[in-house]
mmCIF file of C-alpha atoms in Angstrom:
data_model
loop_
_atom_site.group_PDB
_atom_site.id
_atom_site.type_symbol
_atom_site.label_atom_id
_atom_site.label_comp_id
_atom_site.label_asym_id
_atom_site.label_seq_id
_atom_site.Cartn_x
_atom_site.Cartn_y
_atom_site.Cartn_z
ATOM 1 C CA MET A 1 -74.010 -164.219 -28.660
ATOM 2 C CA TYR A 2 -73.046 -166.576 -31.777
ATOM 3 C CA SER A 3 -70.909 -165.313 -34.888
ATOM 4 C CA ILE A 4 -72.376 -167.526 -37.933
ATOM 5 C CA LEU A 5 -70.163 -167.278 -41.522
ATOM 6 C CA VAL A 6 -73.123 -168.190 -44.867
ATOM 7 C CA LEU A 7 -71.762 -168.681 -47.514
ATOM 8 C CA GLU A 8 -74.394 -168.829 -50.816
ATOM 9 C CA ASP A 9 -73.942 -167.771 -54.651
ATOM 10 C CA ASP A 10 -77.498 -167.042 -54.719
ATOM 11 C CA ASN A 11 -78.711 -163.960 -53.777
ATOM 12 C CA GLU A 12 -82.223 -164.160 -52.925
ATOM 13 C CA ILE A 13 -81.405 -167.638 -50.362
ATOM 14 C CA ARG A 14 -78.555 -165.904 -49.062
ATOM 15 C CA GLU A 15 -80.518 -162.890 -48.243
ATOM 16 C CA LEU A 16 -83.688 -165.053 -46.783
ATOM 17 C CA ILE A 17 -80.936 -167.338 -44.388
ATOM 18 C CA SER A 18 -78.928 -164.011 -43.265
ATOM 19 C CA GLU A 19 -82.656 -162.796 -42.009
ATOM 20 C CA PHE A 20 -83.699 -165.751 -40.001
ATOM 21 C CA LEU A 21 -80.163 -165.984 -38.486
ATOM 22 C CA LEU A 22 -80.654 -162.431 -37.279
ATOM 23 C CA THR A 23 -84.682 -163.123 -36.182
ATOM 24 C CA GLN A 24 -83.346 -166.173 -33.872
ATOM 25 C CA GLN A 25 -80.675 -163.063 -32.685
ATOM 26 C CA TYR A 26 -77.307 -164.612 -33.956
ATOM 27 C CA LYS A 27 -74.590 -162.506 -35.604
ATOM 28 C CA VAL A 28 -74.326 -163.433 -39.523
ATOM 29 C CA GLU A 29 -71.090 -162.569 -41.786
ATOM 30 C CA LEU A 30 -71.900 -163.247 -45.224
ATOM 31 C CA ALA A 31 -70.313 -164.187 -48.336
ATOM 32 C CA SER A 32 -71.443 -164.974 -52.048
ATOM 33 C CA ASP A 33 -68.143 -167.690 -53.596
ATOM 34 C CA GLY A 34 -65.569 -169.988 -52.098
ATOM 35 C CA LEU A 35 -63.056 -167.491 -52.009
ATOM 36 C CA GLU A 36 -64.515 -164.536 -50.812
ATOM 37 C CA GLY A 37 -66.149 -166.926 -47.443
ATOM 38 C CA LEU A 38 -62.314 -168.739 -46.695
ATOM 39 C CA THR A 39 -61.484 -165.131 -46.665
ATOM 40 C CA LEU A 40 -63.857 -163.787 -44.035
ATOM 41 C CA PHE A 41 -63.090 -167.041 -42.861
ATOM 42 C CA GLN A 42 -59.599 -166.415 -41.959
ATOM 43 C CA LYS A 43 -60.520 -162.532 -40.680
ATOM 44 C CA ASN A 44 -62.784 -163.421 -38.214
ATOM 45 C CA ASP A 45 -63.801 -165.481 -35.352
ATOM 46 C CA PHE A 46 -66.633 -167.783 -35.921
ATOM 47 C CA ASP A 47 -68.757 -170.247 -34.237
ATOM 48 C CA LEU A 48 -70.298 -171.900 -37.517
ATOM 49 C CA VAL A 49 -70.053 -172.178 -41.079
ATOM 50 C CA ILE A 50 -73.041 -172.699 -43.199
ATOM 51 C CA THR A 51 -71.690 -173.082 -46.820
ATOM 52 C CA ASP A 52 -73.780 -173.923 -50.275
ATOM 53 C CA VAL A 53 -71.839 -176.710 -52.486
ATOM 54 C CA MET A 54 -72.058 -175.042 -55.929
ATOM 55 C CA MET A 55 -70.230 -171.490 -55.872
ATOM 56 C CA PRO A 56 -68.285 -169.963 -57.959
ATOM 57 C CA ASN A 57 -64.450 -169.848 -57.454
ATOM 58 C CA MET A 58 -64.798 -172.586 -54.316
ATOM 59 C CA ASP A 59 -66.943 -175.290 -53.803
ATOM 60 C CA GLY A 60 -68.305 -176.060 -50.591
ATOM 61 C CA PHE A 61 -65.989 -179.493 -50.836
ATOM 62 C CA GLN A 62 -63.211 -177.470 -51.157
ATOM 63 C CA LEU A 63 -63.589 -175.073 -48.167
ATOM 64 C CA SER A 64 -64.764 -177.396 -46.287
ATOM 65 C CA GLN A 65 -60.862 -179.420 -46.727
ATOM 66 C CA LEU A 66 -59.099 -176.170 -46.379
ATOM 67 C CA ILE A 67 -60.967 -175.277 -43.022
ATOM 68 C CA ARG A 68 -60.259 -178.220 -41.603
ATOM 69 C CA GLN A 69 -56.465 -178.563 -42.309
ATOM 70 C CA ASN A 70 -56.712 -175.326 -39.179
ATOM 71 C CA SER A 71 -60.105 -175.634 -37.586
ATOM 72 C CA ASP A 72 -62.537 -177.590 -36.033
ATOM 73 C CA ILE A 73 -65.378 -175.240 -36.255
ATOM 74 C CA PRO A 74 -68.820 -176.803 -37.009
ATOM 75 C CA ILE A 75 -69.426 -176.837 -40.760
ATOM 76 C CA ILE A 76 -73.156 -177.237 -41.919
ATOM 77 C CA MET A 77 -73.239 -177.678 -45.957
ATOM 78 C CA LEU A 78 -76.028 -176.768 -47.570
ATOM 79 C CA THR A 79 -77.048 -178.689 -51.190
ATOM 80 C CA ALA A 80 -79.709 -179.749 -54.185
ATOM 81 C CA LEU A 81 -77.751 -182.339 -54.728
ATOM 82 C CA GLU A 82 -79.599 -185.178 -52.963
ATOM 83 C CA ASP A 83 -77.179 -188.130 -53.680
ATOM 84 C CA ASP A 84 -75.508 -190.556 -51.001
ATOM 85 C CA LEU A 85 -72.738 -190.720 -52.637
ATOM 86 C CA ASP A 86 -72.582 -186.705 -52.463
ATOM 87 C CA GLN A 87 -73.438 -186.292 -49.108
ATOM 88 C CA LEU A 88 -70.728 -189.113 -48.200
ATOM 89 C CA LYS A 89 -68.445 -186.516 -49.684
ATOM 90 C CA GLY A 90 -69.296 -183.772 -47.824
ATOM 91 C CA PHE A 91 -68.375 -185.760 -44.667
ATOM 92 C CA GLU A 92 -65.342 -186.610 -45.614
ATOM 93 C CA THR A 93 -64.381 -183.032 -45.213
ATOM 94 C CA GLY A 94 -65.073 -183.012 -41.992
ATOM 95 C CA VAL A 95 -68.536 -181.402 -41.936
ATOM 96 C CA ASP A 96 -70.890 -181.982 -39.414
ATOM 97 C CA ASP A 97 -74.754 -181.702 -41.050
ATOM 98 C CA TYR A 98 -75.907 -181.732 -44.398
ATOM 99 C CA ILE A 99 -79.545 -180.100 -44.809
ATOM 100 C CA THR A 100 -81.016 -180.410 -48.570
ATOM 101 C CA LYS A 101 -82.267 -178.229 -50.985
ATOM 102 C CA PRO A 102 -85.680 -176.848 -50.891
ATOM 103 C CA PHE A 103 -85.631 -176.969 -46.786
ATOM 104 C CA SER A 104 -87.625 -175.193 -44.353
ATOM 105 C CA PHE A 105 -86.300 -172.067 -42.479
ATOM 106 C CA ASP A 106 -87.393 -174.047 -39.337
ATOM 107 C CA ILE A 107 -85.709 -176.885 -40.036
ATOM 108 C CA LEU A 108 -82.833 -174.886 -40.781
ATOM 109 C CA ILE A 109 -82.550 -172.842 -37.169
ATOM 110 C CA LYS A 110 -83.210 -176.368 -35.198
ATOM 111 C CA ARG A 111 -80.116 -177.595 -37.126
ATOM 112 C CA VAL A 112 -78.294 -174.714 -36.001
ATOM 113 C CA GLU A 113 -79.634 -175.113 -32.672
ATOM 114 C CA ALA A 114 -78.464 -178.901 -32.657
ATOM 115 C CA VAL A 115 -74.352 -178.729 -34.247
ATOM 116 C CA LEU A 116 -73.587 -175.382 -31.849
ATOM 117 C CA ARG A 117 -75.444 -177.500 -29.206
ATOM 118 C CA ARG A 118 -73.296 -180.178 -29.503
ATOM 119 C CA ASN A 119 -70.129 -178.446 -30.012
ATOM 120 C CA ASN A 120 -70.343 -176.405 -26.884
ATOM 121 C CA ARG A 121 -71.353 -179.925 -24.618
ATOM 122 C CA THR A 122 -68.561 -182.269 -26.151
ATOM 123 C CA LYS A 123 -66.113 -178.850 -25.451
ATOM 124 C CA GLU A 124 -67.398 -177.665 -21.800
ATOM 125 C CA ASN A 125 -69.276 -180.479 -20.615
ATOM 126 C CA VAL A 126 -67.839 -183.694 -20.611
ATOM 127 C CA GLN A 127 -64.928 -184.475 -17.855
ATOM 128 C CA GLY A 128 -62.081 -185.907 -17.190
ATOM 129 C CA GLN A 129 -59.101 -186.967 -19.001
ATOM 130 C CA LEU A 130 -58.966 -190.990 -20.463
ATOM 131 C CA THR A 131 -55.530 -193.077 -21.742
ATOM 132 C CA PHE A 132 -55.211 -195.875 -23.981
ATOM 133 C CA GLU A 133 -52.246 -197.725 -25.425
ATOM 134 C CA ASN A 134 -50.621 -194.298 -26.600
ATOM 135 C CA LEU A 135 -53.917 -192.215 -26.761
ATOM 136 C CA VAL A 136 -54.597 -189.286 -24.265
ATOM 137 C CA MET A 137 -57.373 -187.704 -24.449
ATOM 138 C CA ASN A 138 -57.692 -183.876 -22.460
ATOM 139 C CA VAL A 139 -61.307 -184.050 -22.490
ATOM 140 C CA PRO A 140 -61.838 -180.681 -20.560
ATOM 141 C CA SER A 141 -59.334 -178.919 -22.891
ATOM 142 C CA PHE A 142 -60.596 -180.500 -26.694
ATOM 143 C CA GLU A 143 -57.199 -182.279 -26.531
ATOM 144 C CA ALA A 144 -56.047 -185.720 -27.892
ATOM 145 C CA TYR A 145 -52.601 -186.959 -28.029
ATOM 146 C CA GLU A 146 -50.743 -189.584 -29.928
ATOM 147 C CA ASP A 147 -47.147 -190.065 -28.655
ATOM 148 C CA ASN A 148 -47.325 -186.986 -27.181
ATOM 149 C CA GLN A 149 -48.784 -184.774 -30.528
ATOM 150 C CA LEU A 150 -51.692 -182.743 -30.435
ATOM 151 C CA ILE A 151 -53.953 -184.583 -33.108
ATOM 152 C CA ASN A 152 -56.003 -182.128 -35.192
ATOM 153 C CA LEU A 153 -59.887 -183.398 -34.049
ATOM 154 C CA THR A 154 -62.714 -182.199 -35.484
ATOM 155 C CA THR A 155 -65.469 -182.296 -33.073
ATOM 156 C CA LYS A 156 -67.630 -184.929 -34.559
ATOM 157 C CA GLU A 157 -63.831 -186.944 -34.712
ATOM 158 C CA PHE A 158 -62.969 -186.406 -31.244
ATOM 159 C CA GLU A 159 -67.308 -186.775 -29.917
ATOM 160 C CA LEU A 160 -66.562 -190.163 -32.038
ATOM 161 C CA LEU A 161 -62.678 -191.022 -30.603
ATOM 162 C CA HIS A 162 -64.315 -189.844 -27.160
ATOM 163 C CA TYR A 163 -67.496 -192.467 -27.510
ATOM 164 C CA LEU A 164 -64.993 -195.269 -28.061
ATOM 165 C CA MET A 165 -62.630 -194.610 -25.296
ATOM 166 C CA GLU A 166 -65.473 -193.974 -23.184
ATOM 167 C CA ASN A 167 -66.081 -197.728 -23.725
ATOM 168 C CA LYS A 168 -62.944 -199.357 -24.448
ATOM 169 C CA GLY A 169 -63.696 -202.970 -25.533
ATOM 170 C CA GLN A 170 -66.704 -202.624 -25.877
ATOM 171 C CA VAL A 171 -68.431 -203.544 -29.161
ATOM 172 C CA ILE A 172 -70.113 -200.118 -30.179
ATOM 173 C CA PRO A 173 -73.021 -200.141 -33.093
ATOM 174 C CA ARG A 174 -73.405 -197.665 -35.619
ATOM 175 C CA GLU A 175 -77.189 -196.607 -34.923
ATOM 176 C CA ALA A 176 -75.716 -195.879 -30.650
ATOM 177 C CA MET A 177 -72.896 -193.854 -32.397
ATOM 178 C CA ILE A 178 -75.367 -191.975 -34.951
ATOM 179 C CA ASN A 179 -77.657 -191.571 -31.693
ATOM 180 C CA ARG A 180 -74.362 -190.210 -30.056
ATOM 181 C CA LEU A 181 -73.220 -188.223 -32.883
ATOM 182 C CA TRP A 182 -75.997 -186.565 -34.166
ATOM 183 C CA GLY A 183 -78.809 -187.833 -31.819
ATOM 184 C CA TYR A 184 -82.224 -189.959 -32.459
ATOM 185 C CA ASN A 185 -83.932 -187.642 -35.208
ATOM 186 C CA TYR A 186 -81.093 -188.639 -37.708
ATOM 187 C CA SER A 187 -82.273 -189.661 -41.339
ATOM 188 C CA GLY A 188 -79.214 -189.800 -43.047
ATOM 189 C CA ASP A 189 -76.657 -192.534 -43.759
ATOM 190 C CA THR A 190 -75.417 -194.923 -41.697
ATOM 191 C CA ARG A 191 -72.272 -195.374 -43.663
ATOM 192 C CA VAL A 192 -71.028 -192.132 -42.453
ATOM 193 C CA ILE A 193 -70.001 -193.508 -39.479
ATOM 194 C CA ASP A 194 -67.316 -195.163 -41.796
ATOM 195 C CA THR A 195 -66.212 -192.418 -42.863
ATOM 196 C CA HIS A 196 -65.100 -190.767 -39.880
ATOM 197 C CA ILE A 197 -64.141 -193.634 -38.857
ATOM 198 C CA LYS A 198 -61.869 -193.728 -41.612
ATOM 199 C CA ASN A 199 -60.485 -189.569 -41.443
ATOM 200 C CA LEU A 200 -59.877 -190.579 -37.346
ATOM 201 C CA ARG A 201 -57.792 -193.343 -38.384
ATOM 202 C CA ARG A 202 -55.946 -191.815 -41.159
ATOM 203 C CA LYS A 203 -54.503 -188.853 -38.823
ATOM 204 C CA LEU A 204 -53.967 -191.776 -36.052
ATOM 205 C CA ASN A 205 -49.990 -193.602 -36.628
ATOM 206 C CA GLY A 206 -51.277 -196.587 -34.663
ATOM 207 C CA ASP A 207 -53.980 -199.456 -35.166
ATOM 208 C CA TYR A 208 -56.461 -198.709 -32.140
ATOM 209 C CA ILE A 209 -59.895 -198.931 -34.068
ATOM 210 C CA LYS A 210 -61.164 -202.306 -34.834
ATOM 211 C CA THR A 211 -63.819 -203.064 -36.520
ATOM 212 C CA VAL A 212 -67.128 -205.392 -36.160
ATOM 213 C CA LYS A 213 -68.048 -206.555 -39.311
ATOM 214 C CA GLY A 214 -71.709 -206.435 -40.205
ATOM 215 C CA ILE A 215 -71.940 -204.556 -35.862
ATOM 216 C CA GLY A 216 -70.010 -201.369 -35.569
ATOM 217 C CA TYR A 217 -66.889 -200.515 -34.043
ATOM 218 C CA LYS A 218 -64.139 -200.933 -31.025
ATOM 219 C CA ILE A 219 -61.358 -199.738 -29.006
ATOM 220 C CA HIS A 220 -59.769 -203.246 -28.390
ATOM 221 C CA ASP A 221 -58.012 -203.778 -25.354
#
């Protein structure tokens, strides 16, 4: 049974989310602010975090940044903010998906299922080891190394690097990356790929990933 941490300061919305997830056979823990949620996260093992943005004590952006310092757990962000820049800010902190309020609970559960499915597929179903210059990806163990040093990657960053290394020397369009990481139903801004690439480059010492202007990215052989 998957365990989900839900952070939402609106009591009614928080309880509705909880009740709906429980009907889908998920285990649920609840928090009404960021600090309470961080404490629960540090004390328990969760498979997914669903967090609001605007919360007392610590907002969703700050919470996601702290979680990403030590964990690659999937994070879905809920918000009433519709600005693309706010969504990009969320992705910069390592968020896996973004749902704008108001939302239907059917949409929420589909997003939850998709994120958990992608996370499991990335960790369990792909096989083998990939290498490029000083980079080594041990795909079954969901680990990536540079100069024999473990790189702390989020699920999306690992999937993105894996996709690039699978296709060394080939240019991968942003749209293809979107389809690989989120599926064909993704309707957000393709600039989210640029954000993930920026985060990935920041964690790598070598200049492996090349930008192909107007198209996408490649790892150049």
